Coordinates of N, CA and C in Angstrom, one line a residue:
M2 N 73.0 133.2 142.2 CA 73.5 132.6 141.0 C 74.5 133.6 140.3
E3 N 75.7 133.1 139.9 CA 76.7 133.9 139.3 C 76.4 134.2 137.9
S4 N 76.8 135.4 137.4 CA 76.6 135.7 136.0 C 77.7 135.1 135.2
S5 N 77.4 134.7 134.0 CA 78.5 134.1 133.1 C 79.0 135.2 132.3
D6 N 80.3 135.0 131.9 CA 81.0 136.0 131.1 C 80.9 135.5 129.7
N7 N 79.9 136.0 128.9 CA 79.8 135.6 127.5 C 80.5 136.6 126.6
I8 N 81.4 136.1 125.9 CA 82.2 137.0 124.9 C 81.5 136.9 123.6
K9 N 81.2 138.0 123.0 CA 80.6 138.0 121.6 C 81.7 138.1 120.6
F10 N 81.8 137.1 119.8 CA 82.8 137.1 118.8 C 82.3 137.6 117.5
K11 N 83.0 138.6 116.8 CA 82.6 139.1 115.5 C 83.0 138.1 114.5
F12 N 84.1 137.4 114.7 CA 84.5 136.4 113.7 C 85.3 135.3 114.5
Q13 N 85.0 134.0 114.1 CA 85.6 132.9 114.7 C 85.8 131.8 113.7
I14 N 87.0 131.3 113.6 CA 87.3 130.2 112.7 C 88.4 129.3 113.3
N15 N 88.3 128.0 113.0 CA 89.3 127.0 113.4 C 89.4 125.8 112.5
N16 N 90.4 125.1 112.6 CA 90.6 123.9 111.8 C 90.6 122.6 112.7
K17 N 89.7 122.6 113.6 CA 89.7 121.5 114.7 C 89.6 120.1 114.1
S18 N 88.7 119.9 113.2 CA 88.4 118.6 112.6 C 89.6 118.1 111.8
R19 N 90.2 119.0 110.9 CA 91.3 118.6 110.1 C 92.5 118.4 110.9
S20 N 92.8 119.2 111.9 CA 94.0 119.0 112.8 C 93.8 117.8 113.6
A21 N 92.6 117.4 114.1 CA 92.4 116.2 114.8 C 92.7 115.0 113.9
N22 N 92.3 115.0 112.7 CA 92.5 113.9 111.7 C 94.0 113.8 111.5
V23 N 94.7 114.9 111.3 CA 96.1 114.8 111.1 C 96.9 114.3 112.3
F24 N 96.4 114.7 113.5 CA 97.1 114.1 114.7 C 96.8 112.6 114.8
I25 N 95.6 112.2 114.5 CA 95.4 110.7 114.5 C 96.2 110.0 113.5
L26 N 96.4 110.6 112.3 CA 97.3 110.0 111.3 C 98.7 109.9 111.8
Y27 N 99.1 110.9 112.5 CA 100.5 111.0 113.1 C 100.7 109.8 114.1
I28 N 99.7 109.6 114.9 CA 99.8 108.6 115.9 C 99.7 107.2 115.3
I29 N 98.8 107.0 114.4 CA 98.6 105.7 113.7 C 99.8 105.3 112.9
S30 N 100.3 106.3 112.2 CA 101.5 106.0 111.3 C 102.7 105.6 112.2
G31 N 102.9 106.3 113.3 CA 103.9 105.9 114.3 C 103.8 104.5 114.7
L32 N 102.5 104.1 115.1 CA 102.2 102.7 115.5 C 102.5 101.7 114.4
V33 N 102.1 102.0 113.2 CA 102.3 101.1 112.0 C 103.8 100.9 111.8
F34 N 104.5 102.0 111.7 CA 106.0 101.9 111.5 C 106.7 101.1 112.6
A35 N 106.3 101.4 113.9 CA 106.8 100.6 115.0 C 106.5 99.1 114.9
G36 N 105.2 98.9 114.6 CA 104.7 97.5 114.5 C 105.4 96.8 113.4
G37 N 105.6 97.4 112.3 CA 106.3 96.8 111.1 C 107.8 96.5 111.5
G38 N 108.4 97.5 112.2 CA 109.8 97.3 112.6 C 110.0 96.2 113.5
F39 N 109.1 96.0 114.5 CA 109.2 94.9 115.5 C 108.9 93.6 114.8
Y40 N 108.0 93.6 113.9 CA 107.7 92.3 113.1 C 108.9 91.9 112.3
F41 N 109.4 92.8 111.5 CA 110.6 92.5 110.7 C 111.8 92.1 111.6
L42 N 112.0 92.7 112.7 CA 113.0 92.4 113.6 C 112.9 91.0 114.2
A43 N 111.6 90.7 114.6 CA 111.4 89.4 115.2 C 111.6 88.2 114.1
K44 N 111.2 88.5 112.9 CA 111.4 87.5 111.8 C 112.8 87.5 111.2
G45 N 113.6 88.4 111.6 CA 115.0 88.5 111.1 C 115.1 88.9 109.7
M46 N 114.1 89.7 109.3 CA 114.0 90.2 107.9 C 114.7 91.6 107.9
N47 N 116.0 91.6 107.6 CA 116.8 92.8 107.7 C 116.5 93.8 106.6
V48 N 116.3 93.4 105.4 CA 116.1 94.4 104.3 C 114.8 95.1 104.5
P49 N 113.7 94.4 104.8 CA 112.4 95.1 105.0 C 112.5 96.0 106.3
L50 N 113.3 95.5 107.3 CA 113.4 96.3 108.5 C 114.1 97.6 108.2
L51 N 115.2 97.6 107.4 CA 115.9 98.8 107.0 C 115.0 99.7 106.2
I52 N 114.2 99.2 105.3 CA 113.3 100.0 104.5 C 112.3 100.6 105.3
T53 N 111.7 99.9 106.3 CA 110.7 100.5 107.2 C 111.3 101.6 108.1
I54 N 112.5 101.4 108.6 CA 113.2 102.4 109.4 C 113.5 103.7 108.6
T55 N 114.0 103.5 107.4 CA 114.3 104.6 106.5 C 113.1 105.3 106.1
S56 N 112.0 104.6 105.8 CA 110.7 105.2 105.4 C 110.2 106.0 106.5
A57 N 110.2 105.5 107.7 CA 109.7 106.1 108.9 C 110.5 107.4 109.2
I58 N 111.8 107.4 109.1 CA 112.6 108.6 109.3 C 112.2 109.7 108.3
I59 N 112.2 109.3 107.0 CA 111.8 110.3 106.0 C 110.4 110.8 106.2
Y60 N 109.5 109.9 106.5 CA 108.1 110.3 106.7 C 108.0 111.3 107.8
F61 N 108.6 111.0 109.0 CA 108.4 111.9 110.1 C 109.2 113.2 110.0
V62 N 110.4 113.2 109.2 CA 111.1 114.4 109.0 C 110.2 115.4 108.1
I63 N 109.6 114.8 107.0 CA 108.8 115.6 106.2 C 107.6 116.1 107.0
F64 N 106.9 115.2 107.7 CA 105.8 115.6 108.5 C 106.1 116.8 109.5
N65 N 107.2 116.7 110.2 CA 107.6 117.7 111.1 C 108.1 119.0 110.4
K66 N 108.6 118.9 109.2 CA 109.1 120.0 108.4 C 107.9 120.9 107.9
L67 N 106.7 120.2 107.7 CA 105.5 120.9 107.3 C 104.9 121.7 108.5
K68 N 105.2 121.3 109.7 CA 104.7 122.0 110.9 C 103.2 122.2 110.9
P69 N 102.4 121.1 110.8 CA 100.9 121.3 110.8 C 100.5 121.7 112.2
N70 N 99.6 122.7 112.2 CA 99.1 123.3 113.4 C 97.6 123.3 113.5
F71 N 97.1 123.2 114.7 CA 95.7 123.6 115.0 C 95.7 125.1 115.1
I72 N 94.8 125.8 114.4 CA 94.7 127.2 114.4 C 93.3 127.6 114.7
E73 N 93.2 128.6 115.6 CA 91.9 129.2 115.9 C 92.1 130.7 115.9
L74 N 91.2 131.4 115.2 CA 91.2 132.9 115.2 C 89.9 133.4 115.8
L75 N 90.0 134.2 116.8 CA 88.9 134.8 117.5 C 89.0 136.3 117.4
V76 N 87.9 137.0 116.9 CA 87.9 138.4 116.8 C 86.7 138.9 117.6
T77 N 86.9 139.8 118.5 CA 85.9 140.5 119.3 C 85.8 141.9 118.8
D78 N 85.0 142.8 119.4 CA 84.9 144.2 119.1 C 86.2 144.9 119.3
T79 N 87.0 144.4 120.2 CA 88.2 145.2 120.6 C 89.5 144.4 120.4
E80 N 89.5 143.1 120.4 CA 90.7 142.3 120.3 C 90.7 141.2 119.3
L81 N 91.9 140.8 118.9 CA 92.1 139.7 118.0 C 93.0 138.7 118.7
Q82 N 92.7 137.4 118.6 CA 93.4 136.3 119.3 C 93.6 135.2 118.3
F83 N 94.9 134.7 118.2 CA 95.2 133.5 117.5 C 95.6 132.5 118.5
N84 N 95.0 131.3 118.5 CA 95.5 130.2 119.4 C 95.9 129.1 118.5
Y85 N 97.1 128.5 118.8 CA 97.6 127.4 117.9 C 98.5 126.5 118.7
Y86 N 98.6 125.3 118.2 CA 99.6 124.3 118.7 C 99.9 123.3 117.6
S87 N 101.0 122.7 117.7 CA 101.5 121.7 116.7 C 100.8 120.4 116.9
V88 N 100.3 119.8 115.7 CA 99.7 118.5 115.8 C 100.8 117.4 115.4
A89 N 102.0 117.8 115.1 CA 103.1 116.9 114.8 C 103.9 116.6 116.0
S90 N 103.2 116.4 117.1 CA 103.9 116.1 118.4 C 102.8 115.6 119.3
T91 N 103.2 114.6 120.2 CA 102.3 114.1 121.2 C 102.2 115.0 122.4
M92 N 103.2 115.9 122.5 CA 103.2 116.9 123.6 C 102.6 118.2 123.1
R93 N 101.6 118.7 123.7 CA 101.0 120.0 123.3 C 101.7 121.2 123.8
N94 N 102.1 122.1 123.0 CA 102.8 123.3 123.3 C 101.8 124.4 122.9
Y95 N 100.9 124.8 123.7 CA 99.9 125.8 123.4 C 100.5 127.2 123.2
Q96 N 100.2 127.9 122.1 CA 100.7 129.2 121.9 C 99.5 130.1 121.7
S97 N 99.6 131.4 122.0 CA 98.5 132.3 121.8 C 99.1 133.7 121.4
I98 N 98.5 134.4 120.5 CA 98.8 135.7 120.1 C 97.5 136.5 120.4
E99 N 97.6 137.6 121.2 CA 96.4 138.4 121.5 C 96.9 139.9 121.6
F100 N 96.1 140.7 120.9 CA 96.4 142.1 121.0 C 95.1 142.9 120.6
P101 N 95.1 144.2 120.9 CA 94.0 145.1 120.5 C 93.9 145.2 119.0
L102 N 92.8 145.3 118.4 CA 92.6 145.4 117.0 C 93.4 146.6 116.4
E103 N 93.4 147.7 117.1 CA 94.1 148.9 116.5 C 95.6 148.7 116.3
Q104 N 96.2 147.7 117.0 CA 97.6 147.5 116.8 C 98.0 146.8 115.6
L105 N 97.1 146.1 114.9 CA 97.4 145.3 113.7 C 97.7 146.2 112.6
V106 N 98.9 146.0 112.0 CA 99.3 146.9 110.9 C 99.6 146.0 109.6
G107 N 99.8 144.7 109.8 CA 100.1 143.9 108.6 C 100.2 142.5 108.9
Y108 N 100.3 141.7 107.8 CA 100.5 140.3 107.9 C 101.2 139.8 106.6
E109 N 101.8 138.7 106.7 CA 102.5 138.2 105.5 C 102.5 136.6 105.5
L110 N 102.2 136.1 104.4 CA 102.2 134.6 104.2 C 103.4 134.2 103.4
K111 N 104.3 133.4 104.0 CA 105.4 132.9 103.3 C 105.3 131.4 103.1
K112 N 105.5 130.9 101.9 CA 105.5 129.5 101.5 C 106.9 129.0 101.4
S113 N 107.1 127.8 101.8 CA 108.4 127.1 101.7 C 108.2 125.6 101.5
F114 N 109.3 124.9 101.4 CA 109.3 123.4 101.3 C 108.4 123.0 100.1
F115 N 108.7 123.5 99.0 CA 108.0 123.3 97.7 C 106.6 123.8 97.7
G116 N 106.3 124.8 98.5 CA 105.0 125.4 98.6 C 104.0 124.7 99.5
L117 N 104.5 123.7 100.2 CA 103.6 122.9 101.1 C 103.5 123.5 102.5
R118 N 104.5 124.2 102.9 CA 104.5 124.8 104.3 C 104.2 126.3 104.1
K119 N 103.1 126.7 104.9 CA 102.7 128.1 104.8 C 102.8 128.7 106.2
M120 N 103.6 129.8 106.3 CA 103.8 130.4 107.6 C 103.2 131.8 107.6
L121 N 102.4 132.2 108.6 CA 101.8 133.5 108.7 C 102.5 134.3 109.7
T122 N 102.9 135.5 109.4 CA 103.5 136.4 110.3 C 102.6 137.6 110.5
I123 N 102.3 138.0 111.7 CA 101.4 139.1 112.1 C 102.3 140.2 112.6
S124 N 102.1 141.4 112.0 CA 102.8 142.6 112.4 C 101.9 143.6 113.2
V125 N 102.4 144.1 114.3 CA 101.6 145.0 115.1 C 102.5 146.2 115.5
T126 N 101.8 147.3 115.9 CA 102.6 148.4 116.4 C 102.9 148.2 117.9
S127 N 104.0 148.7 118.3 CA 104.4 148.7 119.7 C 105.0 150.0 120.1
K128 N 105.4 150.2 121.3 CA 106.0 151.5 121.7 C 107.4 151.6 121.1
Y129 N 107.9 150.6 120.5 CA 109.3 150.6 119.9 C 109.2 150.6 118.4
G130 N 108.0 150.7 117.8 CA 107.8 150.6 116.4 C 107.0 149.4 116.0
I131 N 107.2 148.9 114.8 CA 106.4 147.8 114.3 C 107.2 146.5 114.7
A132 N 106.4 145.6 115.3 CA 107.0 144.3 115.7 C 106.2 143.1 115.1
D133 N 107.0 142.1 114.8 CA 106.4 140.9 114.2 C 106.4 139.8 115.2
Y134 N 105.2 139.1 115.3 CA 105.1 138.0 116.1 C 105.8 136.8 115.4
P135 N 106.3 135.8 116.2 CA 106.9 134.7 115.5 C 105.9 134.0 114.5
P136 N 106.4 133.6 113.4 CA 105.5 133.0 112.4 C 104.8 131.7 112.9
M137 N 103.5 131.6 112.5 CA 102.8 130.4 112.9 C 102.4 129.6 111.6
S138 N 102.4 128.3 111.7 CA 102.1 127.5 110.5 C 100.6 127.5 110.3
V139 N 100.2 127.8 109.1 CA 98.8 127.7 108.6 C 98.7 126.7 107.5
T140 N 99.6 125.7 107.5 CA 99.6 124.7 106.5 C 98.3 123.9 106.4
L141 N 97.7 123.6 107.5 CA 96.4 122.8 107.5 C 95.2 123.6 107.1
L142 N 95.3 124.9 106.9 CA 94.1 125.7 106.5 C 94.0 125.5 105.0
N143 N 92.7 125.4 104.5 CA 92.5 125.3 103.1 C 92.4 126.7 102.5
K144 N 92.3 126.8 101.2 CA 92.3 128.2 100.5 C 91.2 129.0 101.0
K145 N 90.0 128.4 101.2 CA 88.8 129.2 101.6 C 89.0 129.8 103.0
E146 N 89.6 128.9 103.9 CA 89.8 129.4 105.3 C 90.9 130.5 105.3
L147 N 91.9 130.3 104.6 CA 93.0 131.3 104.5 C 92.4 132.6 103.9
S148 N 91.6 132.6 102.9 CA 91.1 133.8 102.3 C 90.1 134.5 103.3
Q149 N 89.4 133.7 104.1 CA 88.5 134.3 105.1 C 89.4 135.1 106.2
I150 N 90.5 134.4 106.6 CA 91.3 135.0 107.6 C 92.0 136.3 107.0
F151 N 92.5 136.2 105.8 CA 93.1 137.4 105.1 C 92.1 138.5 105.0
K152 N 90.8 138.2 104.6 CA 89.8 139.2 104.5 C 89.5 139.9 105.8
V153 N 89.4 139.1 106.9 CA 89.2 139.7 108.2 C 90.4 140.6 108.6
L154 N 91.6 140.1 108.4 CA 92.8 140.9 108.8 C 92.9 142.2 108.0
K155 N 92.5 142.1 106.7 CA 92.5 143.3 105.8 C 91.5 144.3 106.3
E156 N 90.3 143.8 106.7 CA 89.2 144.7 107.2 C 89.7 145.4 108.4
I157 N 90.3 144.7 109.3 CA 90.8 145.3 110.6 C 91.9 146.4 110.3
I158 N 92.8 146.1 109.4 CA 93.8 147.0 109.1 C 93.2 148.3 108.4
N159 N 92.3 148.1 107.5 CA 91.7 149.2 106.8 C 90.6 150.0 107.6
S160 N 90.2 149.5 108.7 CA 89.1 150.1 109.5 C 89.7 151.4 110.2
P161 N 88.9 152.4 110.3 CA 89.3 153.6 111.0 C 89.7 153.3 112.5
K162 N 90.8 153.9 112.9 CA 91.3 153.6 114.2 C 90.9 154.6 115.2

């Protein structure tokens, strides 16, 4: 019998349920807009068709501008890992940030788009100095989840290296 590799996480958080609900909303809204467009096209109702098309374009531009992501943070005794992907797309582009805990030197939250879009940038030490990972959207995280993540990141930064 083979032994299993069990990783002990010191901290683990994700927004799986909220991101799944947002993805379902994304798919259903696309179907509703497409269905409405085909209905108005078949009935020859040009004004409602134009309103539906314009509304769909505005809705999906705003939705994609917010960049809602699934976010998962995993912290072990030695490493930190962020896993994330956009839920504003039917194609999954899985991203991951992983590094030893002692490399974490900072983080920054930037808000944009009227404060609705929140982007988290992680800073680490490298052999060339301090490097920033590309920002990841944490828009779908609520205040409690964000404060938990910030608390963990602050504890890692302030811990003796």
